[in-house]
mmCIF file of C-alpha atoms and ligand atoms in Angstrom:
data_model
loop_
_atom_site.group_PDB
_atom_site.id
_atom_site.type_symbol
_atom_site.label_atom_id
_atom_site.label_comp_id
_atom_site.label_asym_id
_atom_site.label_seq_id
_atom_site.Cartn_x
_atom_site.Cartn_y
_atom_site.Cartn_z
ATOM 1 C CA UNK B 243 36.630 125.639 173.776
ATOM 2 C CA UNK B 244 39.128 127.743 176.164
ATOM 3 C CA UNK B 245 40.205 127.162 179.685
ATOM 4 C CA UNK B 246 40.211 130.904 180.927
ATOM 5 C CA UNK B 247 43.264 131.922 182.489
ATOM 6 C CA UNK B 248 45.427 134.478 183.292
ATOM 7 C CA UNK B 249 48.678 134.954 180.755
ATOM 8 C CA UNK B 250 48.609 134.260 177.008
ATOM 9 C CA UNK B 251 45.886 132.194 175.172
ATOM 10 C CA UNK B 252 47.221 130.183 172.352
ATOM 11 C CA UNK B 253 45.751 129.468 169.166
ATOM 12 C CA UNK B 254 46.469 127.139 166.432
ATOM 13 C CA UNK B 255 45.339 127.323 162.903
ATOM 14 C CA UNK B 256 44.745 123.889 161.279
ATOM 15 C CA UNK B 257 44.460 123.003 157.545
ATOM 16 C CA UNK B 258 45.505 119.718 155.112
ATOM 17 C CA UNK B 259 49.107 120.993 154.159
ATOM 18 C CA UNK B 260 50.020 124.143 156.285
ATOM 19 C CA UNK B 261 50.864 126.000 153.411
ATOM 20 C CA UNK B 262 47.608 127.529 152.185
ATOM 21 C CA UNK B 263 44.570 128.246 154.815
ATOM 22 C CA UNK B 264 45.782 127.828 158.217
ATOM 23 C CA UNK B 265 49.439 130.141 157.600
ATOM 24 C CA UNK B 266 46.955 132.858 155.976
ATOM 25 C CA UNK B 267 44.958 132.286 158.928
ATOM 26 C CA UNK B 268 48.082 133.166 161.205
ATOM 27 C CA UNK B 269 49.061 135.733 159.634
ATOM 28 C CA UNK B 270 45.477 137.746 159.146
ATOM 29 C CA UNK B 271 45.085 136.767 163.009
ATOM 30 C CA UNK B 272 48.458 138.384 164.114
ATOM 31 C CA UNK B 273 47.676 141.173 162.207
ATOM 32 C CA UNK B 274 44.416 141.805 163.999
ATOM 33 C CA UNK B 275 46.069 140.948 167.404
ATOM 34 C CA UNK B 276 48.924 143.508 166.965
ATOM 35 C CA UNK B 277 46.599 146.038 165.579
ATOM 36 C CA UNK B 278 44.685 145.711 169.070
ATOM 37 C CA UNK B 279 47.625 145.859 171.091
ATOM 38 C CA UNK B 280 47.319 142.003 172.511
ATOM 39 C CA UNK B 281 50.114 140.510 170.882
ATOM 40 C CA UNK B 282 51.495 139.920 174.513
ATOM 41 C CA UNK B 283 48.384 137.985 175.572
ATOM 42 C CA UNK B 284 47.592 136.254 172.371
ATOM 43 C CA UNK B 285 49.921 133.690 170.847
ATOM 44 C CA UNK B 286 49.636 132.304 167.222
ATOM 45 C CA UNK B 287 50.791 129.291 165.401
ATOM 46 C CA UNK B 288 49.398 127.322 162.308
ATOM 47 C CA UNK B 289 50.151 123.390 161.640
ATOM 48 C CA UNK B 290 48.909 120.933 158.873
ATOM 49 C CA UNK B 291 47.423 117.305 159.634
ATOM 50 C CA UNK B 292 49.472 116.373 156.995
ATOM 51 C CA UNK B 293 53.277 116.229 157.147
ATOM 52 C CA UNK B 294 53.859 116.351 153.679
ATOM 53 C CA UNK B 295 54.741 119.717 152.949
ATOM 54 C CA UNK B 296 56.712 119.883 156.212
ATOM 55 C CA UNK B 297 60.183 122.395 156.468
ATOM 56 C CA UNK B 298 58.095 124.611 153.129
ATOM 57 C CA UNK B 299 57.356 128.246 152.911
ATOM 58 C CA UNK B 300 53.482 128.534 152.247
ATOM 59 C CA UNK B 301 52.405 128.110 148.859
ATOM 60 C CA UNK B 302 53.731 130.907 146.726
ATOM 61 C CA UNK B 303 50.283 131.411 145.218
ATOM 62 C CA UNK B 304 48.601 132.021 148.674
ATOM 63 C CA UNK B 305 51.850 134.106 149.271
ATOM 64 C CA UNK B 306 51.169 136.588 146.476
ATOM 65 C CA UNK B 307 47.751 137.044 147.452
ATOM 66 C CA UNK B 308 48.459 137.662 150.857
ATOM 67 C CA UNK B 309 51.151 139.996 150.119
ATOM 68 C CA UNK B 310 48.657 142.180 148.098
ATOM 69 C CA UNK B 311 46.272 142.684 151.388
ATOM 70 C CA UNK B 312 49.201 143.405 153.316
ATOM 71 C CA UNK B 313 50.314 140.171 155.032
ATOM 72 C CA UNK B 314 53.492 138.480 155.027
ATOM 73 C CA UNK B 315 52.931 134.700 155.250
ATOM 74 C CA UNK B 316 56.624 134.117 156.912
ATOM 75 C CA UNK B 317 55.363 130.577 158.513
ATOM 76 C CA UNK B 318 56.764 127.101 157.647
ATOM 77 C CA UNK B 319 54.861 124.220 157.405
ATOM 78 C CA UNK B 320 54.726 121.482 160.251
ATOM 79 C CA UNK B 321 52.290 118.772 160.903
ATOM 80 C CA UNK B 322 50.192 118.906 164.499
ATOM 81 C CA UNK B 323 51.654 116.877 167.041
ATOM 82 C CA UNK B 324 49.930 115.366 170.377
ATOM 83 C CA UNK B 325 52.057 118.295 172.486
ATOM 84 C CA UNK B 326 49.904 120.673 170.551
ATOM 85 C CA UNK B 327 46.770 119.696 172.257
ATOM 86 C CA UNK B 328 47.825 120.209 175.392
ATOM 87 C CA UNK B 329 49.965 123.637 174.536
ATOM 88 C CA UNK B 330 47.193 125.305 172.748
ATOM 89 C CA UNK B 331 43.654 126.514 174.175
ATOM 90 C CA UNK B 332 42.057 126.532 170.831
ATOM 91 C CA UNK B 333 42.878 124.528 167.928
ATOM 92 C CA UNK B 334 40.713 125.808 164.597
ATOM 93 C CA UNK B 335 40.234 123.557 161.661
ATOM 94 C CA UNK B 336 39.466 125.011 157.946
ATOM 95 C CA UNK B 337 36.938 122.145 156.785
ATOM 96 C CA UNK B 338 35.307 119.381 158.166
ATOM 97 C CA UNK B 339 37.666 117.095 156.930
ATOM 98 C CA UNK B 340 40.537 118.596 159.219
ATOM 99 C CA UNK B 341 38.024 118.506 162.128
ATOM 100 C CA UNK B 342 37.323 115.063 161.856
ATOM 101 C CA UNK B 343 41.384 114.256 161.823
ATOM 102 C CA UNK B 344 42.422 116.687 164.477
ATOM 103 C CA UNK B 345 39.520 114.466 166.617
ATOM 104 C CA UNK B 346 40.912 111.396 165.366
ATOM 105 C CA UNK B 347 44.643 112.934 166.820
ATOM 106 C CA UNK B 348 43.202 113.838 170.008
ATOM 107 C CA UNK B 349 44.732 112.260 173.084
ATOM 108 C CA UNK B 350 41.894 113.160 175.455
ATOM 109 C CA UNK B 351 38.717 114.362 175.542
ATOM 110 C CA UNK B 352 39.737 118.175 177.159
ATOM 111 C CA UNK B 353 41.555 118.143 173.859
ATOM 112 C CA UNK B 354 38.636 117.438 171.759
ATOM 113 C CA UNK B 355 36.682 120.533 173.268
ATOM 114 C CA UNK B 356 39.441 122.439 172.214
ATOM 115 C CA UNK B 357 38.738 121.973 168.222
ATOM 116 C CA UNK B 358 36.884 124.500 166.850
ATOM 117 C CA UNK B 359 36.169 125.250 162.813
ATOM 118 C CA UNK B 360 37.100 128.538 161.789
ATOM 119 C CA UNK B 361 33.536 129.457 160.362
ATOM 120 C CA UNK B 362 31.824 128.745 163.801
ATOM 121 C CA UNK B 363 33.140 132.742 163.992
ATOM 122 C CA UNK B 364 32.358 134.015 160.984
ATOM 123 C CA UNK B 365 30.469 137.419 160.915
ATOM 124 C CA UNK B 366 28.918 136.225 157.420
ATOM 125 C CA UNK B 367 27.684 133.094 157.244
ATOM 126 C CA UNK B 368 27.927 132.644 153.675
ATOM 127 C CA UNK B 369 30.054 129.368 154.059
ATOM 128 C CA UNK B 370 30.335 126.757 156.360
ATOM 129 C CA UNK B 371 33.727 126.096 155.835
ATOM 130 C CA UNK B 372 37.056 127.624 154.343
ATOM 131 C CA UNK B 373 37.317 125.687 150.816
ATOM 132 C CA UNK B 374 40.572 124.044 150.074
ATOM 133 C CA UNK B 375 42.540 126.688 147.382
ATOM 134 C CA UNK B 376 45.046 124.048 146.592
ATOM 135 C CA UNK B 377 43.707 123.248 143.049
ATOM 136 C CA UNK B 378 41.843 126.607 142.108
ATOM 137 C CA UNK B 379 42.216 129.425 140.497
ATOM 138 C CA UNK B 380 43.069 133.037 141.666
ATOM 139 C CA UNK B 381 39.482 133.225 143.078
ATOM 140 C CA UNK B 382 40.239 130.412 145.636
ATOM 141 C CA UNK B 383 42.966 132.408 147.270
ATOM 142 C CA UNK B 384 41.190 135.072 147.561
ATOM 143 C CA UNK B 385 37.736 133.722 148.708
ATOM 144 C CA UNK B 386 40.389 132.221 151.512
ATOM 145 C CA UNK B 387 41.270 135.598 152.607
ATOM 146 C CA UNK B 388 37.859 137.068 152.432
ATOM 147 C CA UNK B 389 36.563 134.349 155.010
ATOM 148 C CA UNK B 390 39.784 134.396 157.084
ATOM 149 C CA UNK B 391 39.609 138.124 157.578
ATOM 150 C CA UNK B 392 36.117 137.848 158.214
ATOM 151 C CA UNK B 393 36.215 135.070 160.852
ATOM 152 C CA UNK B 394 39.266 136.370 162.255
ATOM 153 C CA UNK B 395 37.590 139.607 163.068
ATOM 154 C CA UNK B 396 34.827 137.849 164.718
ATOM 155 C CA UNK B 397 37.027 135.440 166.852
ATOM 156 C CA UNK B 398 38.879 138.548 168.115
ATOM 157 C CA UNK B 399 36.045 139.744 169.073
ATOM 158 C CA UNK B 400 34.932 136.916 171.337
ATOM 159 C CA UNK B 401 38.565 136.685 172.530
ATOM 160 C CA UNK B 402 38.414 140.808 173.744
ATOM 161 C CA UNK B 403 35.273 139.726 175.793
ATOM 162 C CA UNK B 404 37.963 137.867 178.390
ATOM 163 C CA UNK B 405 41.139 139.722 177.577
ATOM 164 C CA UNK B 406 39.684 142.846 178.230
ATOM 165 C CA UNK B 407 37.635 142.364 181.025
ATOM 166 C CA UNK B 408 38.428 141.493 184.963
ATOM 167 C CA UNK B 409 37.539 137.959 184.872
ATOM 168 C CA UNK B 410 40.701 136.340 184.588
ATOM 169 C CA UNK B 411 41.085 135.099 188.297
ATOM 170 C CA UNK B 412 38.087 132.971 187.466
ATOM 171 C CA UNK B 413 38.895 129.400 187.246
ATOM 172 C CA UNK B 414 35.692 128.841 185.401
ATOM 173 C CA UNK B 415 35.552 126.692 181.874
ATOM 174 C CA UNK B 416 34.060 128.140 179.282
ATOM 175 C CA UNK B 417 32.028 126.044 176.711
ATOM 176 C CA UNK B 418 32.643 128.149 173.768
ATOM 177 C CA UNK B 419 33.948 131.880 174.273
ATOM 178 C CA UNK B 420 30.984 133.165 172.868
ATOM 179 C CA UNK B 421 28.842 131.544 175.015
ATOM 180 C CA UNK B 422 25.977 133.019 177.247
ATOM 181 C CA UNK B 423 28.248 133.536 179.764
ATOM 182 C CA UNK B 424 30.769 135.993 178.134
ATOM 183 C CA UNK B 425 27.583 137.498 176.524
ATOM 184 C CA UNK B 426 26.317 137.923 180.645
ATOM 185 C CA UNK B 427 29.540 139.137 181.632
ATOM 186 C CA UNK B 428 30.541 141.853 179.026
ATOM 187 C CA UNK B 429 26.493 143.016 179.579
ATOM 188 C CA UNK B 430 26.374 143.233 183.260
ATOM 189 C CA UNK B 431 29.579 142.437 184.205
ATOM 190 C CA UNK B 432 31.609 139.041 185.641
ATOM 191 C CA UNK B 433 30.313 139.159 189.240
ATOM 192 C CA UNK B 434 26.661 138.923 187.634
ATOM 193 C CA UNK B 435 27.828 136.139 185.326
ATOM 194 C CA UNK B 436 29.317 134.345 188.042
ATOM 195 C CA UNK B 437 25.882 134.361 189.847
ATOM 196 C CA UNK B 438 24.124 133.286 187.344
ATOM 197 C CA UNK B 439 26.223 130.504 185.907
HETATM 198 P P1 4NP Z 535 46.055 123.912 152.839
HETATM 199 O O1 4NP Z 535 46.111 123.559 151.095
HETATM 200 O O2 4NP Z 535 45.334 122.723 153.164
HETATM 201 O O3 4NP Z 535 45.177 125.040 152.686
HETATM 202 O O4 4NP Z 535 47.414 123.829 153.108
HETATM 203 C C1 4NP Z 535 46.727 122.306 150.749
HETATM 204 C C2 4NP Z 535 47.777 122.005 150.256
HETATM 205 C C3 4NP Z 535 48.474 120.975 149.919
HETATM 206 C C4 4NP Z 535 47.681 119.702 149.671
HETATM 207 C C5 4NP Z 535 46.369 120.241 149.764
HETATM 208 C C6 4NP Z 535 45.660 121.578 150.226
HETATM 209 N N1 4NP Z 535 48.491 118.754 149.170
HETATM 210 O O5 4NP Z 535 47.532 118.076 148.550
HETATM 211 O O6 4NP Z 535 49.488 118.654 148.922
#
């Protein structure tokens, strides 16, 4: 869920350790956002459910696979904190366990509504989560990147519907960025959407 507003959208990607999946999501999304010329409008960060790897760079295997696709993973692992739930508009977990843990950590109901799963934005609906690659071989890291490239493109697509429109003055809350309001406003304009909803 996301609060429609002027200014920046802030997205936090979350996985268990913040050394494989969420730093990769951060890098993939940053590149897409930059390529779309939206880096002034969308801010991206990542964090982990656990602080076990806090202060570490991303896993060298993940960095190496990502580098082959042109992504530089330069984030430093940190655990999710309460402030994140107030600070970010969207908090995106990689698997069901991340989602359950995030919901347990959320300080209020509004924060819970910000929590979504990465594969909700997938265009190729082959996986319902981004599998943990930590104990996998090379194919696990490649799969993470495949899934993230697909889902981040879907996420950007949804974000652009608002960011590229004139709807930013509206105070209306959207239940999900690709919901019926977004569909109608994209197809018929914000005024039509506001009249209907
Ligand atoms: P990530 O992968 O959640 O994608 O960063 C993992 C990293 C570390 C561990 C597990 C998964 N670990 O058990 O330390």
